[in-house]
JSON list of C-alpha atoms in Angstrom, two decimals:
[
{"chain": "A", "resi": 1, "resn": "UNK", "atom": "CA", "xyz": [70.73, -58.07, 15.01]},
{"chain": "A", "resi": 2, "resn": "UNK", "atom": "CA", "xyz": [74.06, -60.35, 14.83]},
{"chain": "A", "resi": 3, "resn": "UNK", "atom": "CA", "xyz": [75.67, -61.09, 11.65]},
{"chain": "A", "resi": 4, "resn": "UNK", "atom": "CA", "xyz": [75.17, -64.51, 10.45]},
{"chain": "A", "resi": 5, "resn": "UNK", "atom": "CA", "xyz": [79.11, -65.10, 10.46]},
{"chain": "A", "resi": 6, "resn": "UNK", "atom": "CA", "xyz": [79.65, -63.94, 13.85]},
{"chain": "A", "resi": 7, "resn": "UNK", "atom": "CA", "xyz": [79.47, -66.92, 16.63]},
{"chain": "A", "resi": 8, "resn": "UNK", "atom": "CA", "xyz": [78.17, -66.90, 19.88]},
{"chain": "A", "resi": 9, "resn": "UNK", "atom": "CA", "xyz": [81.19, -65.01, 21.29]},
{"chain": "A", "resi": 10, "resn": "UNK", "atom": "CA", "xyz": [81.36, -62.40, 18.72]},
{"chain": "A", "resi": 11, "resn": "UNK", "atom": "CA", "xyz": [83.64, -64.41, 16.81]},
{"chain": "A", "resi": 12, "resn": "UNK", "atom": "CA", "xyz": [83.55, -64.67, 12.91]},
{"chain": "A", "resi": 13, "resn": "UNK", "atom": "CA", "xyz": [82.80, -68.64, 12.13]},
{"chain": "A", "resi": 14, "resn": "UNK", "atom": "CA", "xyz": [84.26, -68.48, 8.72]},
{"chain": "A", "resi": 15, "resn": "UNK", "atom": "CA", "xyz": [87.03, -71.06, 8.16]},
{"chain": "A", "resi": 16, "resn": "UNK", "atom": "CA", "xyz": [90.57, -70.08, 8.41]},
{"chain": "A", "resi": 17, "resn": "UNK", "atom": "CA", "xyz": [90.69, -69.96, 4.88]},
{"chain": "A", "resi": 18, "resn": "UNK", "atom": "CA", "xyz": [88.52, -66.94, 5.06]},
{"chain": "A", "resi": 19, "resn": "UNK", "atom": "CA", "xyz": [85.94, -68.30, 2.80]},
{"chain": "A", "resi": 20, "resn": "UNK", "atom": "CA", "xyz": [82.09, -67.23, 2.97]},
{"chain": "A", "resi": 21, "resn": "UNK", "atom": "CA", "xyz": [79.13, -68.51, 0.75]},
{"chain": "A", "resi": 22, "resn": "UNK", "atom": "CA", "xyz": [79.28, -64.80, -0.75]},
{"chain": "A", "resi": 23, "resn": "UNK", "atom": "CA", "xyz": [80.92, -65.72, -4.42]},
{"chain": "A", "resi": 24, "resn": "UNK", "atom": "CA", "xyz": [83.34, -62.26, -3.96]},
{"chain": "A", "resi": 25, "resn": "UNK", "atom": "CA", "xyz": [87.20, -62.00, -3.93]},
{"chain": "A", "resi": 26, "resn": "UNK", "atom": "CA", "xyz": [90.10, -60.57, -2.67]},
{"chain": "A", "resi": 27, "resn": "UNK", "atom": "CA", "xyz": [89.78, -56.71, -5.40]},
{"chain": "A", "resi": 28, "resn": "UNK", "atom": "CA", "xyz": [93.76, -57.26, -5.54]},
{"chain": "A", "resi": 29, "resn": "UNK", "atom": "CA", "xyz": [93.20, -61.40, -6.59]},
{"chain": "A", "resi": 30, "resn": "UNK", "atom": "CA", "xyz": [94.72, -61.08, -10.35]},
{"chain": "A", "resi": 31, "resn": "UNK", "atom": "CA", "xyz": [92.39, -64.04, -11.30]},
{"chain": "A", "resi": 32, "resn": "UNK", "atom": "CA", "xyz": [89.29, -62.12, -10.48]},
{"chain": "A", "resi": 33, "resn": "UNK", "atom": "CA", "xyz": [87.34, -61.98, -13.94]},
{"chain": "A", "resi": 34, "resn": "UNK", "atom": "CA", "xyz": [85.54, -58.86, -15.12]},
{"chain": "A", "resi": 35, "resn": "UNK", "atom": "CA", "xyz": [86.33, -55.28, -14.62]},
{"chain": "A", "resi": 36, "resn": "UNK", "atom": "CA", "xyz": [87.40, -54.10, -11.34]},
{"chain": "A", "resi": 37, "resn": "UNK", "atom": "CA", "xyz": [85.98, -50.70, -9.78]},
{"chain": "A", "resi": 38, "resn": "UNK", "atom": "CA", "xyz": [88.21, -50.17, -7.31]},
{"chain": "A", "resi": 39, "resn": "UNK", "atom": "CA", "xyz": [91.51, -50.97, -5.76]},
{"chain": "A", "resi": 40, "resn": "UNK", "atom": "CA", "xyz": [91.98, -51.54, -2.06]},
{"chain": "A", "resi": 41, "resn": "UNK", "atom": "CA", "xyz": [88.64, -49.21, -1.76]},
{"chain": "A", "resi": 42, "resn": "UNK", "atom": "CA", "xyz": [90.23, -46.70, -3.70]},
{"chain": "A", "resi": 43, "resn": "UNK", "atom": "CA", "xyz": [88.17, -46.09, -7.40]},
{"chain": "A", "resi": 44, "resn": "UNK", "atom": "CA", "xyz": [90.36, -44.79, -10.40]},
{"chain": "A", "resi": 45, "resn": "UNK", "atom": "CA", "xyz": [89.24, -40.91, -9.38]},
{"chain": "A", "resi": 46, "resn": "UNK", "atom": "CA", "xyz": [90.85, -41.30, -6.34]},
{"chain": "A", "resi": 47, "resn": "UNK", "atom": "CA", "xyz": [93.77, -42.90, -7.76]},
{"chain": "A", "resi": 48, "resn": "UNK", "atom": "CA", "xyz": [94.50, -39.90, -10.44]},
{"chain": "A", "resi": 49, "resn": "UNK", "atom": "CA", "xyz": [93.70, -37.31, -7.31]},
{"chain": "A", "resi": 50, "resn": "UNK", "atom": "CA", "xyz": [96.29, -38.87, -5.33]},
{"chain": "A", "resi": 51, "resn": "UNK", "atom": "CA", "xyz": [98.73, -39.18, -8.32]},
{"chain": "A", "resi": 52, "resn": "UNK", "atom": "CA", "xyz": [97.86, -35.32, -9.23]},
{"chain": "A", "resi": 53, "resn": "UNK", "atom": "CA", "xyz": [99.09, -34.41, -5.21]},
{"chain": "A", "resi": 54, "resn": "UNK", "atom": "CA", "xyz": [101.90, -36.52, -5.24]},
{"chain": "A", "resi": 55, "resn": "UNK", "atom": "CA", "xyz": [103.50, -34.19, -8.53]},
{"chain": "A", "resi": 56, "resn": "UNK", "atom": "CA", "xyz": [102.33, -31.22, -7.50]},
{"chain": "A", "resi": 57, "resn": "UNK", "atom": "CA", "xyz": [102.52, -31.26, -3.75]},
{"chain": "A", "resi": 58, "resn": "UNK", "atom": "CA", "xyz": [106.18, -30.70, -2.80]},
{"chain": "A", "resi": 59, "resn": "UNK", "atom": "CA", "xyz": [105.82, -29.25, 0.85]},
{"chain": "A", "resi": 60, "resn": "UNK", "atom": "CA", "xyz": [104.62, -31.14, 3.37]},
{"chain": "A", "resi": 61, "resn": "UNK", "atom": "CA", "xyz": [104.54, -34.61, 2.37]},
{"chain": "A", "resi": 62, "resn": "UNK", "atom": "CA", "xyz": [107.72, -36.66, 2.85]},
{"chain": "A", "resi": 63, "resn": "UNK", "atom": "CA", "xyz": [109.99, -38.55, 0.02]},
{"chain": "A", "resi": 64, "resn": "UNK", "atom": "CA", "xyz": [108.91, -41.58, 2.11]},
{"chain": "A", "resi": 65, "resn": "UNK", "atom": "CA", "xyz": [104.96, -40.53, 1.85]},
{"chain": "A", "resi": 66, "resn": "UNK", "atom": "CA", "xyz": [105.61, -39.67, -1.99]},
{"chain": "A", "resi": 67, "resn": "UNK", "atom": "CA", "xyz": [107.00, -42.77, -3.11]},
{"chain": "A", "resi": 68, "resn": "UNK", "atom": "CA", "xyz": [103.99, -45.05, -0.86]},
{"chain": "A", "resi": 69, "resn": "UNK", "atom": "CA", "xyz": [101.40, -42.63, -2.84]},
{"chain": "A", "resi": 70, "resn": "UNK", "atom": "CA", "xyz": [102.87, -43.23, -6.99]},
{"chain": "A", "resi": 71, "resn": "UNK", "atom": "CA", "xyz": [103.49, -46.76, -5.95]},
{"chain": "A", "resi": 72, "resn": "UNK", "atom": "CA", "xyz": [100.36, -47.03, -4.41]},
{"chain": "A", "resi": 73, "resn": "UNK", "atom": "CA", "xyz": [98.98, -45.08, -7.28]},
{"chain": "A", "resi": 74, "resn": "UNK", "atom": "CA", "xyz": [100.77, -47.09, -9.97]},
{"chain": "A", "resi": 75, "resn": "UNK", "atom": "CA", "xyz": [98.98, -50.47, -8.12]},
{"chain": "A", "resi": 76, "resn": "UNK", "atom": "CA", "xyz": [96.14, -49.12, -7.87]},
{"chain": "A", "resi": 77, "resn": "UNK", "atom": "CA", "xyz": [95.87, -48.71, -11.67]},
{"chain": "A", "resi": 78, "resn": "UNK", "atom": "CA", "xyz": [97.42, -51.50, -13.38]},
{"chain": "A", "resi": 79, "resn": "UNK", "atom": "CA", "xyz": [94.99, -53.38, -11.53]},
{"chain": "A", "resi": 80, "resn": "UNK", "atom": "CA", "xyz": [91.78, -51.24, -12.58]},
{"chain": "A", "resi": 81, "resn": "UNK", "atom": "CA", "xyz": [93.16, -50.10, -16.16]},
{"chain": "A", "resi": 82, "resn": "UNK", "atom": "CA", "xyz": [96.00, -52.45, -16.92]},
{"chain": "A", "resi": 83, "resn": "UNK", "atom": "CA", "xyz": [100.06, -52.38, -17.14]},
{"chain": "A", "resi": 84, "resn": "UNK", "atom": "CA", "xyz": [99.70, -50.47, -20.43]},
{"chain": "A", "resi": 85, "resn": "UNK", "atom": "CA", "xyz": [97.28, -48.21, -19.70]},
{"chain": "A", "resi": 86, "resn": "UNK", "atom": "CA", "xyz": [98.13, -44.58, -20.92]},
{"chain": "A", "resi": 87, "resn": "UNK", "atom": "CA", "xyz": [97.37, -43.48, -17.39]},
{"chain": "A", "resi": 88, "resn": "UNK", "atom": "CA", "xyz": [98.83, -46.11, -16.04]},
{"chain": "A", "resi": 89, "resn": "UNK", "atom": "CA", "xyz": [102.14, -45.64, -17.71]},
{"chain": "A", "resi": 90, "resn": "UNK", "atom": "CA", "xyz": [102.59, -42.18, -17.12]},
{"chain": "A", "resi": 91, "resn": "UNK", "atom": "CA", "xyz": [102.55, -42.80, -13.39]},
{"chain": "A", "resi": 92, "resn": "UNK", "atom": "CA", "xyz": [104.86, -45.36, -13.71]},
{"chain": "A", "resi": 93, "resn": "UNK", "atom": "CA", "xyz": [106.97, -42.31, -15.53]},
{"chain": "A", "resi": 94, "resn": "UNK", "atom": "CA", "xyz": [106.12, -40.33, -12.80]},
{"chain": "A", "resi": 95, "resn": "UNK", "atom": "CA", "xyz": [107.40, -42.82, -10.36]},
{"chain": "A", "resi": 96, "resn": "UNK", "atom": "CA", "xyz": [110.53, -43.31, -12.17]},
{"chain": "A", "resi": 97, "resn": "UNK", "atom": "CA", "xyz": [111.38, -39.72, -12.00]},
{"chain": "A", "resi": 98, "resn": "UNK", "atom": "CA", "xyz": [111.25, -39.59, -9.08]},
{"chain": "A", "resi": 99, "resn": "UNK", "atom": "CA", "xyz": [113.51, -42.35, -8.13]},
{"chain": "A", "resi": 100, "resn": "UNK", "atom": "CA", "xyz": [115.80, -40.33, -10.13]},
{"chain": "A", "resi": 101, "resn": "UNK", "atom": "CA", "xyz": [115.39, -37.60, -8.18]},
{"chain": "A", "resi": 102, "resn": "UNK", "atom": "CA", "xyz": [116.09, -38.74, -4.90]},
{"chain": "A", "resi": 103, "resn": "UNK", "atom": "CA", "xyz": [118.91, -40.63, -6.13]},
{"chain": "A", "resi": 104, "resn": "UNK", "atom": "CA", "xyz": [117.54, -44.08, -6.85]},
{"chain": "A", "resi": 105, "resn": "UNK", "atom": "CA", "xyz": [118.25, -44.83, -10.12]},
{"chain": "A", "resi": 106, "resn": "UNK", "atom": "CA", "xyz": [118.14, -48.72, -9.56]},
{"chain": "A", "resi": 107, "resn": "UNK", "atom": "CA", "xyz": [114.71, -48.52, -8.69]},
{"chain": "A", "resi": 108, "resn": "UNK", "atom": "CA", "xyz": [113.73, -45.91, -11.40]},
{"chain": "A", "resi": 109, "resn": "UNK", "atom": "CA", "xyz": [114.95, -49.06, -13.89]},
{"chain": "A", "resi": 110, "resn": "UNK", "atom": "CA", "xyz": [112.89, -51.91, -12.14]},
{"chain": "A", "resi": 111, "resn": "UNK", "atom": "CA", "xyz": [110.11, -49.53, -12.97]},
{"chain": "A", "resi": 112, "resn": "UNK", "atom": "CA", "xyz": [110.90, -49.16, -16.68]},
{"chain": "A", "resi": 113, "resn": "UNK", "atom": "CA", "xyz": [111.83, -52.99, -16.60]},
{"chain": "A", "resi": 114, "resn": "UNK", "atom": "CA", "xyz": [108.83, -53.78, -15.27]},
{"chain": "A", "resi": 115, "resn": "UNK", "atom": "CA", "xyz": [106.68, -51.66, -17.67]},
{"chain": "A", "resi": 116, "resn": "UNK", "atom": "CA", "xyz": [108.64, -52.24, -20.76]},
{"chain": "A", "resi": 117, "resn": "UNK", "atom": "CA", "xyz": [107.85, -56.37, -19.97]},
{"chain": "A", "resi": 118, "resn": "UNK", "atom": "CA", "xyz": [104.29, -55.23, -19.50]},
{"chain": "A", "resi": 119, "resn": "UNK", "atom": "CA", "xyz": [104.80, -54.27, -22.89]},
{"chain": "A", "resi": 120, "resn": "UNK", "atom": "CA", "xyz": [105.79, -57.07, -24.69]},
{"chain": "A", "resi": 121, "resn": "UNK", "atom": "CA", "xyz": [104.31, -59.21, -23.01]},
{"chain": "A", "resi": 122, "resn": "UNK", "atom": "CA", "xyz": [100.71, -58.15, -23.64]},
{"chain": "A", "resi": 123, "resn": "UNK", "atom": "CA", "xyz": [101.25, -56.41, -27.27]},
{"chain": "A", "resi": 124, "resn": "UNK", "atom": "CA", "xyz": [104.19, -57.87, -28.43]},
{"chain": "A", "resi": 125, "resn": "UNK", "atom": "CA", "xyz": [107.42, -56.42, -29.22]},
{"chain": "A", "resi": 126, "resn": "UNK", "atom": "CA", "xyz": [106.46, -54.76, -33.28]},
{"chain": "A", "resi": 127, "resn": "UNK", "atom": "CA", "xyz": [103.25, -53.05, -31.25]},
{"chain": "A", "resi": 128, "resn": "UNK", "atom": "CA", "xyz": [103.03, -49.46, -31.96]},
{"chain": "A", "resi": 129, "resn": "UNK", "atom": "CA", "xyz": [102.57, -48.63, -28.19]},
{"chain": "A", "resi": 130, "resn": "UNK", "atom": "CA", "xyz": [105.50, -50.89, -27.40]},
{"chain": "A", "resi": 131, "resn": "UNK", "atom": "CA", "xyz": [107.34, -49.02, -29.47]},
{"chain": "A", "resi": 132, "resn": "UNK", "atom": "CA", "xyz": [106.49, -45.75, -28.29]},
{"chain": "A", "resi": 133, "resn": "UNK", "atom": "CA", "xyz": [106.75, -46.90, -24.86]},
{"chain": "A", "resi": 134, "resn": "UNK", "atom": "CA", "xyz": [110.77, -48.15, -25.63]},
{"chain": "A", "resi": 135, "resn": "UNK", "atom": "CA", "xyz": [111.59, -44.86, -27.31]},
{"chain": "A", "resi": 136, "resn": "UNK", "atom": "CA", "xyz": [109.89, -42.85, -24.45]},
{"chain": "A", "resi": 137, "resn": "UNK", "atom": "CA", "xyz": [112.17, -44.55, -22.31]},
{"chain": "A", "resi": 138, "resn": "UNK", "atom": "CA", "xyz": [114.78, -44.00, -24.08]},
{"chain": "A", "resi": 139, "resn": "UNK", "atom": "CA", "xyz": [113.99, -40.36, -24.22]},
{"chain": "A", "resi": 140, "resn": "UNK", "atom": "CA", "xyz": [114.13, -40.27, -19.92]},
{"chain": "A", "resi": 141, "resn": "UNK", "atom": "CA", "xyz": [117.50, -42.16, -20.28]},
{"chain": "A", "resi": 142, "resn": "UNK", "atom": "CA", "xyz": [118.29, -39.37, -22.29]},
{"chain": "A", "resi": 143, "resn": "UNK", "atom": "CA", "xyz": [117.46, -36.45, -20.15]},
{"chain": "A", "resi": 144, "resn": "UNK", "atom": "CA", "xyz": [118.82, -38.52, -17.22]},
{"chain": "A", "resi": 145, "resn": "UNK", "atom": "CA", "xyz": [122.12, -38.32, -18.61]},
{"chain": "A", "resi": 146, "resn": "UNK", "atom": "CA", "xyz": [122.06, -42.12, -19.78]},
{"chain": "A", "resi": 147, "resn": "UNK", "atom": "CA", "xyz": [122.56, -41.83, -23.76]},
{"chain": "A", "resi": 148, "resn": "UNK", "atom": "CA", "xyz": [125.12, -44.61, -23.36]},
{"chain": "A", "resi": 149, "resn": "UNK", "atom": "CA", "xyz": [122.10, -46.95, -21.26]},
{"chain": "A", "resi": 150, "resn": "UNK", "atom": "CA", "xyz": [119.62, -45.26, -24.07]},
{"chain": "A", "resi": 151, "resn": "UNK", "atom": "CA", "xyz": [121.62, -46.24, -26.90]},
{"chain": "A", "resi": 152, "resn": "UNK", "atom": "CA", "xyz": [122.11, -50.24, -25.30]},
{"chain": "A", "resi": 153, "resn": "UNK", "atom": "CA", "xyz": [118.41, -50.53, -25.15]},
{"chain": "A", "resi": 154, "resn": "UNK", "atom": "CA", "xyz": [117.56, -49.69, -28.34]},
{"chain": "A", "resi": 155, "resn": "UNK", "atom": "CA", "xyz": [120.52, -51.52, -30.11]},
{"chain": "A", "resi": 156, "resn": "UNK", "atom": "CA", "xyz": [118.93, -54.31, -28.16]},
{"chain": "A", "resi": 157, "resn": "UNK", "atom": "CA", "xyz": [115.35, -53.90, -29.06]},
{"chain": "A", "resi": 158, "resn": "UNK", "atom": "CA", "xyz": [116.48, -53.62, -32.72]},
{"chain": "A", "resi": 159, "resn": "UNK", "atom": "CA", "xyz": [118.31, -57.23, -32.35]},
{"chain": "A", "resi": 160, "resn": "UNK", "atom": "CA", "xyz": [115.43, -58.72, -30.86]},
{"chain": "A", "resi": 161, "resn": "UNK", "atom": "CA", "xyz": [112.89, -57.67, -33.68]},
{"chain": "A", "resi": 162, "resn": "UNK", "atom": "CA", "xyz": [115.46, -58.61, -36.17]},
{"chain": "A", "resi": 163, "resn": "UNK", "atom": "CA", "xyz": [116.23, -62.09, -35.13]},
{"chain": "A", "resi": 164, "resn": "UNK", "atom": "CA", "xyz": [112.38, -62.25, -34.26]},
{"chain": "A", "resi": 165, "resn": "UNK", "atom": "CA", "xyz": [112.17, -61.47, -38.20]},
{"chain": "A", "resi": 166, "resn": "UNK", "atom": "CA", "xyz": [114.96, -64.32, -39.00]},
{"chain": "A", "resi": 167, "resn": "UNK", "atom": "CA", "xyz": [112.51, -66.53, -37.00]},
{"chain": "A", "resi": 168, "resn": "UNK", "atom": "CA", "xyz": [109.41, -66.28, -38.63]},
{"chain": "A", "resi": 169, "resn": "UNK", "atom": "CA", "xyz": [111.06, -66.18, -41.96]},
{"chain": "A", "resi": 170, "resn": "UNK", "atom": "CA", "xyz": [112.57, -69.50, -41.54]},
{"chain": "A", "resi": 171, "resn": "UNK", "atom": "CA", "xyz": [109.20, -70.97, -39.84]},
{"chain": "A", "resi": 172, "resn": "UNK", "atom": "CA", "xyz": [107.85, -69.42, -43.21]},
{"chain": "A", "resi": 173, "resn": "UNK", "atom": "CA", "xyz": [110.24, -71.44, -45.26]},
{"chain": "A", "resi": 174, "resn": "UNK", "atom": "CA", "xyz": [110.20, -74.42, -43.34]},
{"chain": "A", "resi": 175, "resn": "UNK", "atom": "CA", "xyz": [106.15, -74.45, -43.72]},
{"chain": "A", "resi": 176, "resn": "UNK", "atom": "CA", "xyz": [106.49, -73.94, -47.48]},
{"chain": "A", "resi": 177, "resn": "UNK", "atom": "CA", "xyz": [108.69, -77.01, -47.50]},
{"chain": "A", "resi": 178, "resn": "UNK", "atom": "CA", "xyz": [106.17, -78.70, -45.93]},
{"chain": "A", "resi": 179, "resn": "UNK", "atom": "CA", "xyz": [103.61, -78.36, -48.02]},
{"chain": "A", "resi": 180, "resn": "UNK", "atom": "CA", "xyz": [105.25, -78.03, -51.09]}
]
């Protein structure tokens, strides 16, 4: 029996656009509501089994291969779990390391950048996990022979809560002033 979206010559008679009268979307759209099950066809198992051979598998797969996988991986769960996802993170740290590994440091930092933004932006910069998150970092800067980059980030994550605290004191004052 032929599909009702294939034409007479085999051809699919969607629109270019790509649009059916089926209400799904693109599993990577970011405005898809709800909570995703999978991730290019790949469900969260999947994702943590291919995370678990990228660390542990060291022969036989290329640096090439190993980076696709944790990036893949690292995708594959923000999307299903979220940028601050325990899980989520730690691949991110996994990813990181590895960059460091083979040499890559830039890219190891657009990683942190990336996840440390995550961050902020979705629990603010006085979160707990925020914190944690910044001082974990800190901690790989650390071991990566960065104390110098460690220290900067901190000192700068200290000014930013402090003149985040100047801020809201004076919109405190300013409101009292008000309505005083």
């Amino acid at each position: 029996m032929a599909s009702p979206l294939r034409g007479a010559g085999g051809q699919d008679s969607r629109s270019d656009s790509g649009s059916t009268t089926s209400p799904a979307r693109s599993e990577t759209d970011p405005d898809v509501a709800g909570i995703p099950l999978s991730y290019k066809g790949m469900s969260r198992t999947h994702l943590l089994s291919m995370w678990e051979a990228a660390r542990t598998c060291s022969n036989g797969i290329t640096p090439q291969d190993k980076e696709k996988m944790l990036n893949d991986v690292l995708d594959g769960l923000t999307h299903l779990q979220g940028a601050t996802n325990e899980e989520t993170t730690k691949v991110a740290y996994t990813l990181a390391g590895f960059y460091v590994d083979t040499s890559q440091s830039y890219k190891a930092d657009k990683v942190l950048e990336r996840q440390t933004q995550a961050y902020i932006e979705r629990l603010g910069h006085d979160h707990r996990k925020t914190l944690q998150h910044v001082l974990h970092v800190a901690e790989l800067l650390n071991a990566w022979n960065r104390s110098e980059d460690a220290l900067g980030m901190l000192s700068k994550v200290r000014e930013m809560r402090a003149s985040r605290s100047r801020n809201a004191s004076r919109i405190g004052k300013g409101h009292q002033k008000a309505s005083g």
